[in-house]
mmCIF file of C-alpha atoms in Angstrom:
data_model
loop_
_atom_site.group_PDB
_atom_site.id
_atom_site.type_symbol
_atom_site.label_atom_id
_atom_site.label_comp_id
_atom_site.label_asym_id
_atom_site.label_seq_id
_atom_site.Cartn_x
_atom_site.Cartn_y
_atom_site.Cartn_z
ATOM 1 C CA MET A 17 0.000 0.000 0.000
ATOM 2 C CA ARG A 18 1.200 3.518 -0.730
ATOM 3 C CA TYR A 19 0.848 6.162 1.987
ATOM 4 C CA LEU A 20 1.470 9.903 2.022
ATOM 5 C CA LEU A 21 2.778 11.303 5.315
ATOM 6 C CA VAL A 22 2.394 15.090 5.698
ATOM 7 C CA GLU A 23 4.474 16.026 8.748
ATOM 8 C CA ASP A 24 7.034 18.797 9.318
ATOM 9 C CA ASN A 25 8.660 17.249 12.391
ATOM 10 C CA GLU A 26 11.568 15.448 10.736
ATOM 11 C CA GLN A 27 12.309 13.182 13.686
ATOM 12 C CA LEU A 28 8.712 12.015 13.982
ATOM 13 C CA ALA A 29 8.372 11.659 10.215
ATOM 14 C CA GLU A 30 11.487 9.509 9.991
ATOM 15 C CA ALA A 31 10.228 7.270 12.787
ATOM 16 C CA VAL A 32 6.802 6.837 11.172
ATOM 17 C CA VAL A 33 8.287 6.143 7.737
ATOM 18 C CA ASN A 34 10.721 3.576 9.134
ATOM 19 C CA ARG A 35 7.994 1.804 11.097
ATOM 20 C CA LEU A 36 5.511 1.587 8.221
ATOM 21 C CA GLU A 37 8.195 0.560 5.731
ATOM 22 C CA LEU A 38 8.975 -2.402 7.966
ATOM 23 C CA ASP A 39 5.465 -3.607 7.135
ATOM 24 C CA GLY A 40 6.234 -3.341 3.433
ATOM 25 C CA HIS A 41 4.322 -0.116 2.753
ATOM 26 C CA ALA A 42 5.623 2.569 0.396
ATOM 27 C CA ILE A 43 5.717 5.964 2.151
ATOM 28 C CA ASP A 44 6.156 9.364 0.553
ATOM 29 C CA HIS A 45 6.951 12.153 3.021
ATOM 30 C CA ALA A 46 5.938 15.783 2.520
ATOM 31 C CA ALA A 47 7.065 18.391 5.062
ATOM 32 C CA SER A 48 4.648 21.088 3.856
ATOM 33 C CA LEU A 49 1.188 21.434 2.339
ATOM 34 C CA ALA A 50 2.702 22.618 -0.947
ATOM 35 C CA ALA A 51 4.825 19.465 -1.171
ATOM 36 C CA ALA A 52 1.809 17.364 -0.227
ATOM 37 C CA GLN A 53 -0.222 18.924 -3.034
ATOM 38 C CA ASP A 54 2.557 18.137 -5.498
ATOM 39 C CA CYS A 55 2.459 14.501 -4.387
ATOM 40 C CA LEU A 56 -1.324 14.319 -4.742
ATOM 41 C CA ASN A 57 -1.108 15.827 -8.208
ATOM 42 C CA ALA A 58 1.476 13.222 -9.231
ATOM 43 C CA THR A 59 -0.057 9.953 -8.022
ATOM 44 C CA GLU A 60 -2.826 8.266 -6.045
ATOM 45 C CA TYR A 61 -2.486 7.088 -2.454
ATOM 46 C CA ASP A 62 -4.208 4.415 -0.428
ATOM 47 C CA LEU A 63 -4.015 6.492 2.762
ATOM 48 C CA ILE A 64 -2.916 9.956 3.898
ATOM 49 C CA LEU A 65 -1.500 10.746 7.351
ATOM 50 C CA LEU A 66 -1.967 14.493 7.780
ATOM 51 C CA ASP A 67 -0.515 16.746 10.453
ATOM 52 C CA VAL A 68 -2.609 19.750 11.481
ATOM 53 C CA MET A 69 -0.044 22.484 12.056
ATOM 54 C CA LEU A 70 2.322 22.866 9.089
ATOM 55 C CA PRO A 71 4.737 25.663 8.078
ATOM 56 C CA ASP A 72 2.541 26.880 5.224
ATOM 57 C CA GLY A 73 -0.930 26.418 6.667
ATOM 58 C CA ASP A 74 -3.525 24.377 8.529
ATOM 59 C CA GLY A 75 -3.863 20.746 7.524
ATOM 60 C CA ARG A 76 -7.604 20.817 8.232
ATOM 61 C CA ALA A 77 -8.186 23.614 5.722
ATOM 62 C CA PHE A 78 -6.040 21.706 3.218
ATOM 63 C CA LEU A 79 -8.200 18.638 3.799
ATOM 64 C CA ALA A 80 -11.441 20.562 3.423
ATOM 65 C CA ASP A 81 -10.246 22.081 0.141
ATOM 66 C CA ASN A 82 -9.179 18.708 -1.279
ATOM 67 C CA ARG A 83 -12.200 16.712 -0.104
ATOM 68 C CA VAL A 84 -14.208 18.019 -3.042
ATOM 69 C CA HIS A 85 -12.369 15.608 -5.344
ATOM 70 C CA LEU A 86 -10.217 13.494 -3.013
ATOM 71 C CA GLU A 87 -11.629 10.121 -1.930
ATOM 72 C CA THR A 88 -8.456 8.826 -0.288
ATOM 73 C CA PRO A 89 -8.937 8.057 3.433
ATOM 74 C CA VAL A 90 -7.218 10.516 5.764
ATOM 75 C CA ILE A 91 -6.025 10.138 9.352
ATOM 76 C CA VAL A 92 -5.282 13.449 11.053
ATOM 77 C CA LEU A 93 -2.258 13.623 13.353
ATOM 78 C CA THR A 94 -2.795 16.240 16.047
ATOM 79 C CA ALA A 95 -1.295 17.383 19.330
ATOM 80 C CA ARG A 96 -4.639 18.939 20.261
ATOM 81 C CA SER A 97 -6.649 16.768 22.601
ATOM 82 C CA GLN A 98 -9.796 18.873 22.963
ATOM 83 C CA VAL A 99 -12.999 17.280 21.717
ATOM 84 C CA SER A 100 -13.828 20.321 19.577
ATOM 85 C CA ASP A 101 -10.534 19.962 17.666
ATOM 86 C CA ARG A 102 -11.160 16.310 16.937
ATOM 87 C CA VAL A 103 -14.779 16.921 15.939
ATOM 88 C CA GLY A 104 -13.655 19.733 13.633
ATOM 89 C CA ALA A 105 -11.166 17.459 11.865
ATOM 90 C CA LEU A 106 -13.810 14.778 11.341
ATOM 91 C CA ASP A 107 -16.364 17.305 10.077
ATOM 92 C CA GLN A 108 -13.831 18.640 7.564
ATOM 93 C CA GLY A 109 -13.367 15.226 6.005
ATOM 94 C CA ALA A 110 -10.983 13.176 8.153
ATOM 95 C CA ASP A 111 -11.764 9.480 8.460
ATOM 96 C CA ASP A 112 -10.007 9.215 11.826
ATOM 97 C CA TYR A 113 -7.553 11.048 14.034
ATOM 98 C CA ILE A 114 -4.781 10.144 16.435
ATOM 99 C CA THR A 115 -3.372 12.382 19.161
ATOM 100 C CA LYS A 116 0.365 12.980 19.533
ATOM 101 C CA PRO A 117 2.345 11.441 21.081
ATOM 102 C CA PHE A 118 1.016 8.113 19.868
ATOM 103 C CA ASP A 119 2.083 4.502 20.017
ATOM 104 C CA PHE A 120 3.100 3.106 16.634
ATOM 105 C CA SER A 121 1.048 -0.029 17.142
ATOM 106 C CA GLU A 122 -2.054 2.143 17.591
ATOM 107 C CA LEU A 123 -1.221 4.092 14.430
ATOM 108 C CA GLU A 124 -0.859 0.862 12.474
ATOM 109 C CA ALA A 125 -4.165 -0.438 13.854
ATOM 110 C CA ARG A 126 -5.956 2.790 12.932
ATOM 111 C CA CYS A 127 -4.526 2.602 9.407
ATOM 112 C CA ARG A 128 -5.810 -0.949 9.036
ATOM 113 C CA ALA A 129 -9.229 -0.030 10.428
ATOM 114 C CA VAL A 130 -9.678 2.967 8.112
ATOM 115 C CA LEU A 131 -8.656 0.964 5.041
ATOM 116 C CA ARG A 132 -10.893 -1.900 6.095
ATOM 117 C CA ARG A 133 -13.914 0.390 6.490
ATOM 118 C CA ARG A 134 -13.257 2.024 3.126
ATOM 119 C CA GLY A 135 -13.148 -1.435 1.566
ATOM 120 C CA GLY A 136 -16.471 -2.357 3.150
ATOM 121 C CA ALA A 137 -14.966 -5.194 5.189
ATOM 122 C CA ALA A 138 -15.850 -6.006 8.789
ATOM 123 C CA LYS A 139 -12.499 -7.649 9.479
ATOM 124 C CA ASN A 140 -8.990 -7.774 8.073
ATOM 125 C CA GLU A 141 -9.328 -11.104 6.269
ATOM 126 C CA ILE A 142 -9.896 -11.165 2.503
ATOM 127 C CA ALA A 143 -11.404 -14.187 0.726
ATOM 128 C CA LEU A 144 -9.665 -15.251 -2.487
ATOM 129 C CA GLY A 145 -11.920 -18.049 -3.650
ATOM 130 C CA ASP A 146 -11.452 -20.803 -1.054
ATOM 131 C CA VAL A 147 -8.288 -19.146 0.258
ATOM 132 C CA ILE A 148 -8.244 -16.696 3.178
ATOM 133 C CA PHE A 149 -5.707 -13.883 3.057
ATOM 134 C CA ASP A 150 -4.932 -12.155 6.351
ATOM 135 C CA PRO A 151 -2.853 -8.986 5.730
ATOM 136 C CA THR A 152 -2.411 -8.404 9.464
ATOM 137 C CA ALA A 153 -0.980 -11.852 10.174
ATOM 138 C CA GLY A 154 0.857 -11.944 6.848
ATOM 139 C CA THR A 155 -0.569 -15.338 5.908
ATOM 140 C CA ILE A 156 -2.743 -17.130 3.399
ATOM 141 C CA ARG A 157 -4.545 -20.290 4.412
ATOM 142 C CA SER A 158 -6.713 -22.971 2.932
ATOM 143 C CA GLY A 159 -8.193 -25.472 5.325
ATOM 144 C CA THR A 160 -5.418 -26.426 7.721
ATOM 145 C CA ASP A 161 -2.623 -25.297 5.380
ATOM 146 C CA THR A 162 -1.005 -21.911 6.045
ATOM 147 C CA VAL A 163 1.725 -20.090 4.124
ATOM 148 C CA GLU A 164 3.563 -17.093 5.533
ATOM 149 C CA LEU A 165 4.438 -14.106 3.357
ATOM 150 C CA ARG A 166 7.330 -11.671 3.571
ATOM 151 C CA ASN A 167 6.489 -7.982 3.808
ATOM 152 C CA ARG A 168 6.867 -7.056 0.132
ATOM 153 C CA GLU A 169 5.088 -10.249 -0.959
ATOM 154 C CA LEU A 170 2.343 -9.407 1.515
ATOM 155 C CA ARG A 171 1.783 -5.912 0.106
ATOM 156 C CA LEU A 172 1.926 -7.180 -3.469
ATOM 157 C CA LEU A 173 -0.786 -9.742 -2.733
ATOM 158 C CA GLU A 174 -2.795 -7.016 -1.026
ATOM 159 C CA VAL A 175 -2.673 -4.945 -4.222
ATOM 160 C CA PHE A 176 -3.855 -7.890 -6.307
ATOM 161 C CA ALA A 177 -6.552 -8.750 -3.755
ATOM 162 C CA ARG A 178 -7.982 -5.235 -3.923
ATOM 163 C CA HIS A 179 -8.139 -5.434 -7.748
ATOM 164 C CA PRO A 180 -9.548 -8.929 -8.362
ATOM 165 C CA GLY A 181 -9.450 -10.050 -11.974
ATOM 166 C CA GLN A 182 -7.864 -6.805 -13.170
ATOM 167 C CA ILE A 183 -4.699 -6.620 -15.241
ATOM 168 C CA LEU A 184 -2.089 -4.574 -13.374
ATOM 169 C CA SER A 185 0.944 -3.308 -15.271
ATOM 170 C CA LYS A 186 4.453 -3.329 -13.856
ATOM 171 C CA SER A 187 4.344 0.459 -13.574
ATOM 172 C CA GLN A 188 1.081 0.305 -11.611
ATOM 173 C CA LEU A 189 2.569 -2.248 -9.220
ATOM 174 C CA MET A 190 5.724 -0.145 -8.882
ATOM 175 C CA ASP A 191 3.556 2.838 -7.976
ATOM 176 C CA ARG A 192 1.760 0.906 -5.216
ATOM 177 C CA LEU A 193 4.850 -0.765 -3.734
ATOM 178 C CA PHE A 194 7.640 1.807 -3.847
ATOM 179 C CA SER A 195 8.023 5.448 -2.826
ATOM 180 C CA TYR A 196 9.550 8.163 -5.000
ATOM 181 C CA ASP A 197 13.013 7.843 -3.476
ATOM 182 C CA ALA A 198 13.211 4.048 -3.835
ATOM 183 C CA ASP A 199 16.070 3.023 -6.141
ATOM 184 C CA VAL A 200 14.376 0.126 -7.948
ATOM 185 C CA THR A 201 13.479 -0.895 -11.498
ATOM 186 C CA GLU A 202 10.577 -2.845 -12.959
ATOM 187 C CA ASN A 203 12.770 -5.953 -12.748
ATOM 188 C CA ALA A 204 12.072 -5.891 -9.012
ATOM 189 C CA ILE A 205 8.385 -6.446 -9.775
ATOM 190 C CA GLU A 206 9.232 -9.568 -11.779
ATOM 191 C CA VAL A 207 11.214 -10.905 -8.827
ATOM 192 C CA TYR A 208 8.470 -10.259 -6.267
ATOM 193 C CA VAL A 209 5.733 -11.599 -8.536
ATOM 194 C CA GLY A 210 7.799 -14.756 -9.077
ATOM 195 C CA ARG A 211 8.231 -15.286 -5.340
ATOM 196 C CA LEU A 212 4.573 -14.620 -4.597
ATOM 197 C CA ARG A 213 3.405 -16.827 -7.464
ATOM 198 C CA LYS A 214 5.228 -19.839 -6.005
ATOM 199 C CA LYS A 215 3.654 -19.363 -2.572
ATOM 200 C CA VAL A 216 0.055 -18.648 -3.560
ATOM 201 C CA GLY A 217 0.164 -21.303 -6.262
ATOM 202 C CA GLN A 218 0.309 -23.906 -3.487
ATOM 203 C CA MET A 219 -3.123 -22.648 -2.380
ATOM 204 C CA GLY A 220 -4.822 -22.592 -5.767
ATOM 205 C CA VAL A 221 -4.393 -18.870 -6.417
ATOM 206 C CA ARG A 222 -2.937 -18.145 -9.850
ATOM 207 C CA ILE A 223 -1.023 -15.043 -10.930
ATOM 208 C CA GLU A 224 -1.177 -14.918 -14.714
ATOM 209 C CA THR A 225 1.282 -13.039 -16.900
ATOM 210 C CA VAL A 226 -0.617 -11.147 -19.604
ATOM 211 C CA ARG A 227 1.994 -10.607 -22.289
ATOM 212 C CA GLY A 228 2.737 -6.956 -22.941
ATOM 213 C CA LEU A 229 0.231 -5.758 -20.343
ATOM 214 C CA GLY A 230 1.135 -7.014 -16.879
ATOM 215 C CA TYR A 231 -0.283 -9.474 -14.366
ATOM 216 C CA ARG A 232 -3.702 -10.678 -13.269
ATOM 217 C CA MET A 233 -4.606 -12.717 -10.193
ATOM 218 C CA GLU A 234 -7.312 -15.347 -10.292
ATOM 219 C CA ALA A 235 -8.523 -17.587 -7.471
ATOM 220 C CA SER A 236 -9.972 -21.019 -8.092
#
């Protein structure tokens, strides 16, 4: 999944990026609203983590302005603990909020919950035919058989699972898996697809190569 973090505190931003990257997410960091707008103009995100007080303006006003055309879920990061501040953020379009300082495990849980609600799911598990994919546990299982996935394999399967039956090009997969500053090529996608294909193939999930177009996942 690809996240945008809008936070001007460099130390906090680095900590958040490092923690979420450990889970295999791609994180772009913007230290100002202007930089955040540039990122939004350049690509789509699965989730935005938005600070309130930024050098060039108020994150809540930025959110309200962008909500006209922006459907991406947003979690507001705020040091303000008053109920009125939290209510204001929600009324201006935030899907959730978390008060600083926060525990990283809570942030991760809130990210999962917001994405789950946006996907219309009541729990984290995703059904792929007769196979159950659990992004939180990092596993796929069928009956009593369970296969564990590494972080990048996990996020790649999550992308396929959220686009069932669709052909996804290498560039689309690159966009979902890697941030702007990642030094990778499309060959990396071939490697990760190959690894994932071997694991999910044991469970009856097939990742098909569509020549000249990309890849498509199908579950039996």
